[in-house]
Coordinates of C-alpha atoms in Angstrom, one line a residue:
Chain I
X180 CA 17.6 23.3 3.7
X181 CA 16.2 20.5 5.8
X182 CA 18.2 19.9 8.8
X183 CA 17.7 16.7 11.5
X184 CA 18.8 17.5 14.9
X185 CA 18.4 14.1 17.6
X186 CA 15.4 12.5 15.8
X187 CA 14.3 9.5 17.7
X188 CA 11.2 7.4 17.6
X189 CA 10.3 4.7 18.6
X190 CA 7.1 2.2 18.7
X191 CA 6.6 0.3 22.0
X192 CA 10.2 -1.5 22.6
X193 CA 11.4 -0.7 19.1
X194 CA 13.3 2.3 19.0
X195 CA 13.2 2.9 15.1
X196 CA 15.1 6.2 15.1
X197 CA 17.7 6.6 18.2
X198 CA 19.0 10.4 17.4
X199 CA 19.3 11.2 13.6
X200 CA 21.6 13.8 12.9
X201 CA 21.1 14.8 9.0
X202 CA 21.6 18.0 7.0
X203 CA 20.0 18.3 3.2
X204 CA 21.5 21.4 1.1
X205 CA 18.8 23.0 -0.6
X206 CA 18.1 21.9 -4.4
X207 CA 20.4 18.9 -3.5
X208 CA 19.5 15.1 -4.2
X209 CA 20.1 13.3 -1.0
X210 CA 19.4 9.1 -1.1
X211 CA 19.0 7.5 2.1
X212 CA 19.8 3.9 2.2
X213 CA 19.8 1.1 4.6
X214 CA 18.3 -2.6 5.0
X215 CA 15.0 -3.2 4.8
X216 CA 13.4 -2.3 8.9
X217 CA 16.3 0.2 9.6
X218 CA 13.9 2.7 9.9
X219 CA 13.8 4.9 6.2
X220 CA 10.6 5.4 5.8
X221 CA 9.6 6.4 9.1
X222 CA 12.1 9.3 9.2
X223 CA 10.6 10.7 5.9
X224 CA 7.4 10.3 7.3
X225 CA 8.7 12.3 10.5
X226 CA 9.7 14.9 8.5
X227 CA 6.4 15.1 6.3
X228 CA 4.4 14.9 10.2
X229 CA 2.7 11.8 9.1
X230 CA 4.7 10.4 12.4
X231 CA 5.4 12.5 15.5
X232 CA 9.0 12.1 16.7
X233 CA 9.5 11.5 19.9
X234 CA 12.6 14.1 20.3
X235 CA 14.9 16.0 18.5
X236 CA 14.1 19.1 15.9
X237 CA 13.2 18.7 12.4
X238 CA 14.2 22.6 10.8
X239 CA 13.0 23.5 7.0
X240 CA 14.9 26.8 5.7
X241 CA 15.4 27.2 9.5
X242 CA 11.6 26.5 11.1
X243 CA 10.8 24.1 13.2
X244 CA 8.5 22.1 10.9
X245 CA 6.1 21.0 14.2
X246 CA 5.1 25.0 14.5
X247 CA 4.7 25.8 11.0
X248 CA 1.7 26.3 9.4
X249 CA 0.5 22.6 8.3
X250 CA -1.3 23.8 4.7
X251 CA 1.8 25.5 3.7
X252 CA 4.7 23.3 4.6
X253 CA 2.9 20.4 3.1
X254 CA 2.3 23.0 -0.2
X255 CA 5.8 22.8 -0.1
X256 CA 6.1 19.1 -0.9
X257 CA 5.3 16.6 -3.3
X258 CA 5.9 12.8 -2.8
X259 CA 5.9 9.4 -4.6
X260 CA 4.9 6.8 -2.5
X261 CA 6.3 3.2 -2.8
X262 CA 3.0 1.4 -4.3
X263 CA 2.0 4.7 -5.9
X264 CA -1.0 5.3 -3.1
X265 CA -3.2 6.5 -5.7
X266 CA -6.8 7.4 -5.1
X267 CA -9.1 4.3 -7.1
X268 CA -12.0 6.3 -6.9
X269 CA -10.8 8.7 -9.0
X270 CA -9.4 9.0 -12.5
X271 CA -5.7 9.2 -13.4
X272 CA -5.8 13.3 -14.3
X273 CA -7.8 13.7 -10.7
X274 CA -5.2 11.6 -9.0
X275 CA -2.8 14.0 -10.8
X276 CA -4.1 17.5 -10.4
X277 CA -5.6 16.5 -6.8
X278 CA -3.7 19.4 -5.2
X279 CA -4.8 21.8 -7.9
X280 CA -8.7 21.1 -7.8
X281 CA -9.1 22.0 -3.6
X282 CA -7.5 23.4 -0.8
X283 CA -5.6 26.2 -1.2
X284 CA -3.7 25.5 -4.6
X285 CA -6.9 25.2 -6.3
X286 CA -7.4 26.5 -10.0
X287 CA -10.9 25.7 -12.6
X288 CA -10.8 22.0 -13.4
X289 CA -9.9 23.2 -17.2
X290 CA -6.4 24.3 -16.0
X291 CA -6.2 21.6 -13.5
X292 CA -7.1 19.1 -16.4
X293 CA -4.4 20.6 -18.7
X294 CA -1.8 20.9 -15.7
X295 CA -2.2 17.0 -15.0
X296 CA -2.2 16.2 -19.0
X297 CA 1.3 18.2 -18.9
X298 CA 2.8 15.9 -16.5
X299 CA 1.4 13.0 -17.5
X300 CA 3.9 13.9 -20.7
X301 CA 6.4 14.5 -19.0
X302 CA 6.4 11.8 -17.5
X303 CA 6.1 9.5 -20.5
X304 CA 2.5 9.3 -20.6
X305 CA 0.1 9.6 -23.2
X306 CA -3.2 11.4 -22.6
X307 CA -5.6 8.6 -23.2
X308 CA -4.1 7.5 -19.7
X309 CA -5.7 10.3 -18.0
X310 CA -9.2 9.2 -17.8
X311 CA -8.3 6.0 -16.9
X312 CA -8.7 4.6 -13.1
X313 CA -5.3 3.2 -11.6
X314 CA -6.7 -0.4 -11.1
X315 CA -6.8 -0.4 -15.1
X316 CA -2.8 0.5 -15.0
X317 CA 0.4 -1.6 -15.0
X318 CA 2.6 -1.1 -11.9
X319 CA 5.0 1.2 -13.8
X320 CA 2.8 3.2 -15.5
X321 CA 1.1 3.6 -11.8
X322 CA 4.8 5.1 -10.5
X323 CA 4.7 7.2 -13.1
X324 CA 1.0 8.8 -12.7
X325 CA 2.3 8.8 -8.7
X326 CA 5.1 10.4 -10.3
X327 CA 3.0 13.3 -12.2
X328 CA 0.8 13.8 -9.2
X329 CA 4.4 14.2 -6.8
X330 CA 5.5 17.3 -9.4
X331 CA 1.9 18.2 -10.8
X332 CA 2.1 21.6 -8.1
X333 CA 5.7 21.9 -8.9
X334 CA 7.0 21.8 -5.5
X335 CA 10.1 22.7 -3.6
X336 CA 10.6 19.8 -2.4
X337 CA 9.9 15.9 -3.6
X338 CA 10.0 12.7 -1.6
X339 CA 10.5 9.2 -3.4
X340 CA 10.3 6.2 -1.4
X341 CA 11.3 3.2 -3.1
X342 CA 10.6 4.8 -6.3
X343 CA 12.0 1.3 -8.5
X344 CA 10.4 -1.4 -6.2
X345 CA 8.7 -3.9 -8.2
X346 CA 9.6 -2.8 -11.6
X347 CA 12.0 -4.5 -14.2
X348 CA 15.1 -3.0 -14.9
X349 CA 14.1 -1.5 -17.8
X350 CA 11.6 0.4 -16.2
X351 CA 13.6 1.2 -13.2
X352 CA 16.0 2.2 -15.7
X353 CA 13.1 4.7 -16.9
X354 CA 11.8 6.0 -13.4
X355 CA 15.7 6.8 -12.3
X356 CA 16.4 8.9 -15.2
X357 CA 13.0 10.6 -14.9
X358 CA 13.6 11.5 -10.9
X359 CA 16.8 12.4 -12.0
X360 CA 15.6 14.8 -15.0
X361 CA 12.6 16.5 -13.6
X362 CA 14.6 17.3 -10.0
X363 CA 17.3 19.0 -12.1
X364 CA 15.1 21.0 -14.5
X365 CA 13.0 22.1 -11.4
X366 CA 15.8 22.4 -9.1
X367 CA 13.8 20.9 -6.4
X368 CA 15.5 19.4 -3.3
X369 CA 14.9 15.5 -3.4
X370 CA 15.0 13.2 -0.8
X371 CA 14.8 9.3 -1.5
X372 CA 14.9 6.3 0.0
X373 CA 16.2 2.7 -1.5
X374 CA 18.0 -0.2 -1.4
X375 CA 18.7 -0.2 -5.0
X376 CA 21.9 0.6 -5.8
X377 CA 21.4 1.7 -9.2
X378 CA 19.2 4.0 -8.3
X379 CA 21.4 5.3 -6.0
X380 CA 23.5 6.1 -8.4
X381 CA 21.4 7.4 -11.0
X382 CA 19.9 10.1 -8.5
X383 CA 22.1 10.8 -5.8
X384 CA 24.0 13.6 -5.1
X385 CA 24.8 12.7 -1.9
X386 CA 24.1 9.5 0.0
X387 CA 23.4 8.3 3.6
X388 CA 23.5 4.8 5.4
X389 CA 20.7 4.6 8.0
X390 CA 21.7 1.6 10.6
X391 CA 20.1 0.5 13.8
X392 CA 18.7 3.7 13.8
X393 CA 21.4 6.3 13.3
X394 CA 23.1 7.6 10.3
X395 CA 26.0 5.1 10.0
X396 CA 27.7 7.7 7.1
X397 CA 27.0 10.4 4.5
X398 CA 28.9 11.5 1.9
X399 CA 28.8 12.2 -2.0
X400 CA 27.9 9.8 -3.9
X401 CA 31.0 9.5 -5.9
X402 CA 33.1 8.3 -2.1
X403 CA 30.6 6.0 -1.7
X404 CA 32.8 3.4 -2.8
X405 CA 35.9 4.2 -0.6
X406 CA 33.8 5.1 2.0
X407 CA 36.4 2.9 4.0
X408 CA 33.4 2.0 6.6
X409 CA 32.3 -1.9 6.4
X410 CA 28.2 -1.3 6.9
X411 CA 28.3 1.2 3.4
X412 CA 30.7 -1.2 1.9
X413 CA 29.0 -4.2 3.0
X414 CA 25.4 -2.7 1.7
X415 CA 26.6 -2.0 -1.7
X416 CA 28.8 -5.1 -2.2
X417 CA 25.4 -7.1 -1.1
X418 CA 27.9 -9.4 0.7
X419 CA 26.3 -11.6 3.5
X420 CA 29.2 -11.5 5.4
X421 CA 30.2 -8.7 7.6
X422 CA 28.6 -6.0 10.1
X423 CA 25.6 -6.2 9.0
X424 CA 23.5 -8.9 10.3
X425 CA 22.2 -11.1 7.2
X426 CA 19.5 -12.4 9.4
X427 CA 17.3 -10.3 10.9
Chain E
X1 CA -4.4 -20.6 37.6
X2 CA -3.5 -18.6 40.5
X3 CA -6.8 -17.0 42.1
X4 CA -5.6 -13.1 40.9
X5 CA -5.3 -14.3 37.4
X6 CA -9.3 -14.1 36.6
X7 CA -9.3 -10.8 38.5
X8 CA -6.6 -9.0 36.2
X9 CA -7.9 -10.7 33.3
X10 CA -11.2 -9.2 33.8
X11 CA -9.7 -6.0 35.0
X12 CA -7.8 -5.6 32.2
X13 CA -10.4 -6.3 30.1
X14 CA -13.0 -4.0 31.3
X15 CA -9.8 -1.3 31.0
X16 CA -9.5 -2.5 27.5
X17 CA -13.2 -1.9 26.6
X18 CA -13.2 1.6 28.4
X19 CA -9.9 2.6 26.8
X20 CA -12.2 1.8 23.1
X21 CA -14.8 3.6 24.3
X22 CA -13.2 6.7 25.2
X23 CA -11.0 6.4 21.6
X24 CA -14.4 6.0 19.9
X25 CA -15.9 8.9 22.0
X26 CA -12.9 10.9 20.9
X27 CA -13.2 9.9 17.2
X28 CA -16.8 11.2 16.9
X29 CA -16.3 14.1 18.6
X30 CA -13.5 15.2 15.9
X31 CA -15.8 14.1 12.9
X32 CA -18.5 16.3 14.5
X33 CA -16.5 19.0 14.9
X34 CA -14.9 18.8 11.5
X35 CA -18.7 19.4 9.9
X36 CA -18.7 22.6 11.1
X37 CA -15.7 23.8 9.9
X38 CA -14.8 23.9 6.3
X39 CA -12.8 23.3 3.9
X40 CA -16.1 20.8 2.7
X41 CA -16.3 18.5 -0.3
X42 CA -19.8 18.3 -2.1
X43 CA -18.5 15.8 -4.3
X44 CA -18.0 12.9 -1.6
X45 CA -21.2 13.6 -0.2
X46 CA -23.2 13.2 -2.9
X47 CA -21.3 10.1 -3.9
X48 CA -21.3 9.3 -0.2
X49 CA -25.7 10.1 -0.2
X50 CA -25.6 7.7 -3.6
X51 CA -23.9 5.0 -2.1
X52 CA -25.3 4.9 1.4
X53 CA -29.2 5.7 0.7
X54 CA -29.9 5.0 -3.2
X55 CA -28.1 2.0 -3.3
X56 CA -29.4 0.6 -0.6
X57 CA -33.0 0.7 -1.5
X58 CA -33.2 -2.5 -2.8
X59 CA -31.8 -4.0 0.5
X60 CA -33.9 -2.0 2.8
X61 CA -37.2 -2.7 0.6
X62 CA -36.7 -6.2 0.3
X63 CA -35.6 -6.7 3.9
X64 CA -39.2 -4.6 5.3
X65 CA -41.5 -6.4 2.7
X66 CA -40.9 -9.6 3.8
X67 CA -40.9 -9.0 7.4
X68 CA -43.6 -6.6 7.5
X69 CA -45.6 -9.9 5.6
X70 CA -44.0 -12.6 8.2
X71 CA -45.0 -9.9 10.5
X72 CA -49.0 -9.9 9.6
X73 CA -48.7 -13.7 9.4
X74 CA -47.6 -14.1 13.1
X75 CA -50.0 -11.7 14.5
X76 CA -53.0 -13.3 12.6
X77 CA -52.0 -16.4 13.9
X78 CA -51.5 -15.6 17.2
X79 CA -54.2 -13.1 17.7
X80 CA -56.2 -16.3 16.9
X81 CA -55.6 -17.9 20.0
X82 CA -58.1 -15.1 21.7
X83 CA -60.0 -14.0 18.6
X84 CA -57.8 -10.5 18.6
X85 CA -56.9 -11.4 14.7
X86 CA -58.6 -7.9 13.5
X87 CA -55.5 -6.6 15.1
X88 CA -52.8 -7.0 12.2
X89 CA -53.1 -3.6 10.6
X90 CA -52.7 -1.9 14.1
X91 CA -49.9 -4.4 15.1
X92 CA -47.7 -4.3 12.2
X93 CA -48.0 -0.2 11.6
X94 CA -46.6 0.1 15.4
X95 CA -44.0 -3.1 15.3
X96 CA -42.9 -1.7 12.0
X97 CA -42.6 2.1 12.6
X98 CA -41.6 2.0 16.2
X99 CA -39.3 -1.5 15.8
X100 CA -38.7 -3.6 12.8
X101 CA -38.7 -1.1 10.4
X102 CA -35.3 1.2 12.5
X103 CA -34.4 -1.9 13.7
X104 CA -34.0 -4.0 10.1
X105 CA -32.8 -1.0 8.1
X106 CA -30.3 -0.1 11.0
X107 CA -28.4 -3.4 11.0
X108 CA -28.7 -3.8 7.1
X109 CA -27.1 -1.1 7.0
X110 CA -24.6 -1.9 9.1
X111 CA -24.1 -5.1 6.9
X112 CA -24.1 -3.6 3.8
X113 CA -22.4 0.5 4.5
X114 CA -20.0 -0.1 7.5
X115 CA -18.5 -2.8 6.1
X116 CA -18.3 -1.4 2.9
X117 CA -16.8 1.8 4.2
X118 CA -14.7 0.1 6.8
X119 CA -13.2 -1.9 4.1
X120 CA -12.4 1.1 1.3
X121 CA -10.8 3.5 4.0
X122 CA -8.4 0.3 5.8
X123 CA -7.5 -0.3 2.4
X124 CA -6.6 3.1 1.8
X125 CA -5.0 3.2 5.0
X126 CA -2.9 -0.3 3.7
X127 CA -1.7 1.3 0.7
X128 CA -0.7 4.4 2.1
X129 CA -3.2 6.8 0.4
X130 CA -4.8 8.1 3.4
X131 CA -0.9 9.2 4.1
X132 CA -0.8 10.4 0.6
X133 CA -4.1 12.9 1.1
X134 CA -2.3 14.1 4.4
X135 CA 0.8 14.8 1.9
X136 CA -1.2 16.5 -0.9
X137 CA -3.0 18.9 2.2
X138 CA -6.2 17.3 2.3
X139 CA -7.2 15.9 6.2
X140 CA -8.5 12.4 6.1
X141 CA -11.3 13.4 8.6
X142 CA -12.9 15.8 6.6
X143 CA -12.3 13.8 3.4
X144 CA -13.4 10.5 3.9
X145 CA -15.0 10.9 7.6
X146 CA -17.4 13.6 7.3
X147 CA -18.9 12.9 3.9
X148 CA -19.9 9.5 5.1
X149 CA -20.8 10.3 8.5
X150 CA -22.7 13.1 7.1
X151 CA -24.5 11.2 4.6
X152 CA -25.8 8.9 6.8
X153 CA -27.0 10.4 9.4
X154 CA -29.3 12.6 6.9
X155 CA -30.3 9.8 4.6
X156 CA -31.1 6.9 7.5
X157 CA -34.3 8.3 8.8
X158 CA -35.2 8.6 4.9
X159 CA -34.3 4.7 4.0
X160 CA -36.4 3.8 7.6
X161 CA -39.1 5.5 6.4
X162 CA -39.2 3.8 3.3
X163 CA -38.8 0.7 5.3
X164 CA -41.7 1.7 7.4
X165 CA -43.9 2.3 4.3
X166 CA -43.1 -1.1 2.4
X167 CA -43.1 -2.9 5.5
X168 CA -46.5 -1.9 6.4
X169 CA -47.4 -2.9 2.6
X170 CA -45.7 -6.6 2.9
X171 CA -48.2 -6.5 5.6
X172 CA -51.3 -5.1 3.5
X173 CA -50.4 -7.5 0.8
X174 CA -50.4 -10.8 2.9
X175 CA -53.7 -9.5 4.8
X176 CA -55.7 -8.7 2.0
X177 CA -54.1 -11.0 -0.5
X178 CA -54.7 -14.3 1.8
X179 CA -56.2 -13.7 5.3
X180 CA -59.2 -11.8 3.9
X181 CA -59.1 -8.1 4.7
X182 CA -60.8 -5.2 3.6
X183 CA -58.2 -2.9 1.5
X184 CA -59.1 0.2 2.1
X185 CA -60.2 -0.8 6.5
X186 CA -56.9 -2.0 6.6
X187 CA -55.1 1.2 5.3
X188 CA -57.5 3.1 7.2
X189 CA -56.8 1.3 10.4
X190 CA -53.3 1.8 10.1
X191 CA -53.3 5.2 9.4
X192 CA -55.7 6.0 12.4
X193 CA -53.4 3.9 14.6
X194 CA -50.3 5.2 14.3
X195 CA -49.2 8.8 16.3
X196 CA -47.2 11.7 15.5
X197 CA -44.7 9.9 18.1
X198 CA -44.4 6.7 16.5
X199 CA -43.3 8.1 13.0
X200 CA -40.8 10.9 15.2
X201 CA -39.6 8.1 16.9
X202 CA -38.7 5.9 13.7
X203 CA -37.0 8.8 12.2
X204 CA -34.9 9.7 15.1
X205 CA -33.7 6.1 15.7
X206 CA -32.6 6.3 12.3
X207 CA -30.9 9.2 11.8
X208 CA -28.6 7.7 15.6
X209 CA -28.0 4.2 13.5
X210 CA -27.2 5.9 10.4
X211 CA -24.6 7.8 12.9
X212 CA -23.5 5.0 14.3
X213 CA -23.0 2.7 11.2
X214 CA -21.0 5.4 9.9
X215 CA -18.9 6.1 12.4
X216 CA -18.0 2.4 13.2
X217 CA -16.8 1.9 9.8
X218 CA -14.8 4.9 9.5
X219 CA -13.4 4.2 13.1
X220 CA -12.1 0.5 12.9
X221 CA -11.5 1.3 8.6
X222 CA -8.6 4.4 10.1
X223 CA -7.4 2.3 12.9
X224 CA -6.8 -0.7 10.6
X225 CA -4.2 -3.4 11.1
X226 CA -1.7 -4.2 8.3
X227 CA -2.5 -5.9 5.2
X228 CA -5.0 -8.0 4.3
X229 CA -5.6 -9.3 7.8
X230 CA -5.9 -6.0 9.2
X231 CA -8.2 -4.8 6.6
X232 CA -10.8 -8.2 7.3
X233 CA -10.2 -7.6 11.0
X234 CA -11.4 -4.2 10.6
X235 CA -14.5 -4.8 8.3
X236 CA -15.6 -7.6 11.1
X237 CA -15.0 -5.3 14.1
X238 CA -16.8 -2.7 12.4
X239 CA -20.2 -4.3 11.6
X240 CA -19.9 -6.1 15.3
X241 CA -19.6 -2.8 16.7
X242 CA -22.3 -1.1 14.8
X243 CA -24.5 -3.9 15.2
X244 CA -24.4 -4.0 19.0
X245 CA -24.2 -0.2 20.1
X246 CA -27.3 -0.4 17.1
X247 CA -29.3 -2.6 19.1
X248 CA -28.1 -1.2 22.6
X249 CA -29.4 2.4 21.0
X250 CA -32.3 1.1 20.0
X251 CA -32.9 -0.3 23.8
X252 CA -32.3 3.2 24.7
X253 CA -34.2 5.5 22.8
X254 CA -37.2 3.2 23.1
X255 CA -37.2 3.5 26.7
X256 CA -37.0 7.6 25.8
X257 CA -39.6 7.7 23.8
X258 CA -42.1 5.3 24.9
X259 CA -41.0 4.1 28.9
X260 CA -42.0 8.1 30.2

């Protein structure tokens, strides 16, 4: 279980994150939502330590994840960044079994070669991909090789932020049901963050509103509709008018 | 203007300036540290040795030919002026080894390898893949920082040696080719010239500007700005940097060496 106790950050006068109070059940799907500058992506980047809170406590399976060893909580991870973040240098199946050819997860580049053509599968890709570089790639078939890399060490745990920006429907369409498959069959916990309604409700099991930096309200996704509170309802409606300022 | 504003402008920016120094300090001292201690990747080092010395031959020679030939040109002609012109070989071997030749490879590679790296790690740094190394366990500072500071500072004193060498023949070939010297007097006298000191010297000051090009451009390319502004920021501030603390290096270890 992840659990957020009092989270806050802030950068200069901004304060991004003014006490976030937020529990994830273990093997769960939780989608965090909110406008665009409410602060998402820097609280999954304070729980991954790529950003230092400023207070509060950040728990996994009931550690403080600022006193754990760094090499093995991140083992525990695996995440999709927004535009992919993969390496040009290197070709698709490095980019994919990067974890598994150093540090600590490392196996011979044979196994870490047939690991990354694996996932490249399962993620709809065929294997004249993998010894392409990423420049040579469309930007969905990019979210998918991000994809493949975020599962290639099957972790416990897999971020996705903004996992259908950019993409047409179709392949949103495709991304959501793959997030969607590969966290049940692994029973990993998933955490993602979006402003995408249908992927919220492709993936979600349960769903939080992130506003001026606090969690507005969290529930399953199936109340998200009679939430009763005017930011969620306001969010998913799209509706300029209400709480939410439409200028910001 | 009141009379204070100067005062806390200039105050503020001499804090400014010793604020980057100390964060530059700080920087190095990590990437030394980090060489010492493993995990290390052979990999980007010798991609990092390709890039920053093979690759850069071409520059380096072509930049040391033609002022080690400039070089004989000016020295013939103003030797000249009090019949010294039998000088050249002597002139050019020590302005080379000692100077030009650190000098010149120094700041081309400061053109050519700090802005290139600068560049490639604030780009990274952009599109989120230096957070996406951190993610998949792998710390920036050994990954991208050591192979390239690494790199450099062993394969500098090799490309200003190279530039010493092809200098001193842009020199031979303009002497002998067109202000009538002896071949093999010319070689000789060069060779007889120069001291142990000279080449020790050379090599030294290039193995501290290999440092500092490297550095520089993995300093301003991890603190980049956002997006493409912050990546061209970067690259500028970079080669400025490495330029100037080059040159101010240069001032330095030539009084070390040679002021005693």
């Amino acid at each position: 279980m992840i659990s957020l106790a009092g989270v806050t950050k802030s950068f200069g006068d901004n304060h991004v994150l003014q006490g976030i109070d937020l529990e994830i059940a273990r093997g769960s799907s939780m989608v965090i939502i909110g406008g665009s500058g409410s602060g998402k992506s820097v609280l999954l980047k304070c729980i991954l330590g790529l950003v230092w809170p400023d207070a509060g406590t950040i728990m996994l399976d009931g550690q403080n994840v600022t006193t754990q060893d760094r090499d093995a909580f991140l083992a525990r991870f695996g995440m999709l960044f927004q535009g992919g973040a993969l390496f040009d240098s290197l070709p698709v199946w490095q980019n994919v079994a990067f974890r598994l050819l150093r540090g600590s997860l490392k196996r011979p580049a044979e196994e870490a070669r047939a690991i990354a053509l694996e996932k490249l599968r399962r993620v709809g890709l065929m294997p004249e991909v993998a010894d392409r570089f990423p420049a040579e790639l469309s930007g969905g078939m990019q979210k998918r090789v991000g994809l493949a890399r975020a599962i290639a060490a099957e972790p416990e745990i897999i971020f996705f932020d903004e996992p259908t920006t950019g993409l047409d429907p179709i392949m949103a369409g495709v991304i959501n049901d793959l997030i969607r498959e590969i966290v049940t069959e692994m029973g990993a916990t998933a955490m993602t963050i979006t402003h995408d309604m249908t992927s919220v409700r492709a993936i979600a099991d349960n769903v939080a509103m992130l506003h001026a930096g606090r969690i507005r309200w969290t529930g399953p996704v199936d109340q998200l509709d009679t939430s009763g509170d005017p930011y969620v309802t306001q969010f998913i409606t799209g509706s300029p008018h209400g709480p939410i300022a439409a200028v910001r | 203007m009141t009379p204070a504003t100067p005062l806390g402008a200039t105050g503020r920016a001499t804090l400014g300036m010793l604020a980057a120094v100390g964060r530059v300090a700080l920087f190095a001292a990590r990437a030394v540290s980090h060489i010492l201690r493993p995990p290390f990747y052979p990999r980007e080092i010798a991609l990092a040795l390709l890039n920053i010395g093979w690759l850069s031959l071409p520059v380096v020679g072509l930049t040391a030919v033609f002022t080690g030939a400039a070089l004989a040109l000016q020295i013939y002609s103003g030797g000249a002026r009090f019949n010294a012109e039998a000088v050249v070989p002597q002139i050019v071997a020590i302005g080379m080894v000692r100077e030009l030749g650190p000098v010149l490879v120094g700041l081309m590679i400061a053109a050519r390898v700090t802005s290139s790296i600068a560049a490639e790690i604030a780009t990274m740094k952009v599109t989120e893949q230096i957070d996406a190394l951190v993610t998949l366990s792998t710390n920036p500072m050994k990954y991208l920082v050591v192979p390239r500071v690494l790199a450099a500072l062993a394969v500098v004193p090799a490309l200003v040696a190279v530039g010493d060498v092809i200098g001193i023949f842009g020199g031979w070939a303009v002497a002998t080719g067109s202000l009538n010297f002896n071949p093999a007097a010319y070689l000789k006298n060069t060779v007889d010239f120069l001291e142990p000191l000279d080449v020790i010297s050379s090599l030294v000051k290039g193995c501290a500007f290999g440092g500092i090009a490297a550095t520089m451009g993995c300093y301003f390319g991890m603190n980049s700005g956002r997006g493409a502004q912050g990546v061209g920021r970067a690259t500028k501030s970079s080669v400025e940097a490495a330029a100037i603390l080059i040159l101010a290096a240069n001032f330095l270890l030539t009084g070390a060496f040679f002021s005693l």
